[in-house]
């Protein structure tokens, strides 16, 4: 009966279900917005055990937006048990794939209806530029829900010819089954998009989920939870537990009833999580840090290379996991390239993320901004040339100037470590020896993304073949799509988000053999 109601609703039908909560109501960005600040467990917004909170700060002026409930290990345990009940006994697992898909389509439609509100929340909580948040943070999130909604009724196994136990006959077939309760732990750079990349695949596969957003930017995840109720997702299927990584995050990673953990974040925390997942042999996928090389040959379309390199480094104020962390520019065009990027960087409009003319907003939080300032100082101390920017702006808010460092040698700190901020790191290479520059580009423990600009197809293909990175861009950069797999090599982690491959991260294969 319930499942029919759910499905009816998902067919675009009757009144949507509302959930009551202790709301934060604001008038901002010329609109009224409303969002929760409590934990979301078993379909309800509830306070954390003990009622401790974390201040959510607007990085554009460092004001406190609200106090968000902070989950304890006991709260996580409640959430996991709710997710387990929803998986074992609830309506969710009884729905057909097609009906599950309908619910996810409906959720995507609701996200679209609330697009401006979600983008505004993302802007005030994470410093994302509103126009970019509409298109990327929220726009790509909606796309990914629709993409995986479409997979729900296309998850199939194989029939496999095996040898027969003569005179009898045998057949083996595989079933792709959901894993059960999954945990997700995500970072602060694209709060809603990181949630969506993982959770859409996870739910499309039929699992239930307990998710912890980053403590510095949890608000869009909570608004999303509200929309999930409206969409008719049954209680316990989605649980959101804001809190700290060391407490709530660790409680998810170590919980014996959680059978899979999807993580995006730093390599350092990824190592801790992988060790923690060993406690019950939890399946895990890790999308970790990067220091992605971008190689610019002198036969490229220079304007295009400059434009893409700037996007590669400064997109989302550099808080982008696939950011081009290191540029190698051929010596014959090096000075011209540097001149052009400096000229273009001076034109970047820095300011209030809600202002429609702004293209560069504040860094996500204070500790991150401080790290960027000392990162540049260290580069200069070690001999890099600071050609532009390099400091915090003298105005309210966590603004950092887009920065350009040149003369970067391979052994410098800034050549090896990720900044996760708007800092362009430029090194030169000489001659036409593709192998030599690829060797330098591969000389890193990271392997998330890479890029090459050249008009020579042979050179581009040699690069694509030899570079040790999960993503290769040729004559473009940052061009990700919900249908194409995304994930790193080496210490950038393993397991894919997006595309068909991501589904397998949230499925298990059962092999059934019969004799007749
Ligand atoms: P982290 O510090 O690694 O935090 C990521 C998440 O893990 C946060 O929610 C954090 O909680 C939580 N966490 C921390 N310690 C934990 C523990 N012991 N057990 C379980 N969870 C724990 O990264 P960040 O600073 O948020 O994000 C920046 C990093 O993420 C960069 O290195 C960047 O490259 C990487 N990143 C990678 C990708 C992909 S797709 N590869 C995408 C985005 C970002 P808190 O709320 O307490 O911080």
PDB file of C-alpha atoms in Angstrom, residues 294-295 304 308 450-465 467 471-479:
ATOM      1  CA  UNK A 294      48.936  20.371 -17.392  1.00  0.00           C
ATOM      2  CA  UNK A 295      51.479  20.366 -20.240  1.00  0.00           C
ATOM      3  CA  UNK A 304      42.749  28.496 -25.738  1.00  0.00           C
ATOM      4  CA  UNK A 308      41.769  26.617 -20.042  1.00  0.00           C
ATOM      5  CA  UNK A 450      46.064  15.709 -16.282  1.00  0.00           C
ATOM      6  CA  UNK A 451      45.917  17.822 -19.400  1.00  0.00           C
ATOM      7  CA  UNK A 452      47.824  18.553 -22.574  1.00  0.00           C
ATOM      8  CA  UNK A 453      47.612  21.360 -25.123  1.00  0.00           C
ATOM      9  CA  UNK A 454      49.051  20.611 -28.567  1.00  0.00           C
ATOM     10  CA  UNK A 455      47.843  20.444 -32.175  1.00  0.00           C
ATOM     11  CA  UNK A 456      49.930  17.304 -32.761  1.00  0.00           C
ATOM     12  CA  UNK A 457      47.615  14.284 -32.401  1.00  0.00           C
ATOM     13  CA  UNK A 458      50.546  11.849 -32.047  1.00  0.00           C
ATOM     14  CA  UNK A 459      51.944  13.822 -29.161  1.00  0.00           C
ATOM     15  CA  UNK A 460      48.525  14.097 -27.530  1.00  0.00           C
ATOM     16  CA  UNK A 461      47.926  10.357 -27.846  1.00  0.00           C
ATOM     17  CA  UNK A 462      51.384   9.515 -26.486  1.00  0.00           C
ATOM     18  CA  UNK A 463      50.592  11.724 -23.495  1.00  0.00           C
ATOM     19  CA  UNK A 464      47.176  10.123 -22.957  1.00  0.00           C
ATOM     20  CA  UNK A 465      48.768   6.673 -23.026  1.00  0.00           C
ATOM     21  CA  UNK A 467      50.332   9.712 -18.150  1.00  0.00           C
ATOM     22  CA  UNK A 471      41.453  11.639 -16.203  1.00  0.00           C
ATOM     23  CA  UNK A 472      43.209  13.075 -19.265  1.00  0.00           C
ATOM     24  CA  UNK A 473      42.053  16.280 -20.955  1.00  0.00           C
ATOM     25  CA  UNK A 474      43.301  17.044 -24.475  1.00  0.00           C
ATOM     26  CA  UNK A 475      42.929  20.679 -25.594  1.00  0.00           C
ATOM     27  CA  UNK A 476      40.377  21.260 -22.869  1.00  0.00           C
ATOM     28  CA  UNK A 477      40.277  21.145 -19.062  1.00  0.00           C
ATOM     29  CA  UNK A 478      37.713  20.579 -16.285  1.00  0.00           C
ATOM     30  CA  UNK A 479      35.328  19.001 -18.796  1.00  0.00           C
TER      31      UNK A 479
END
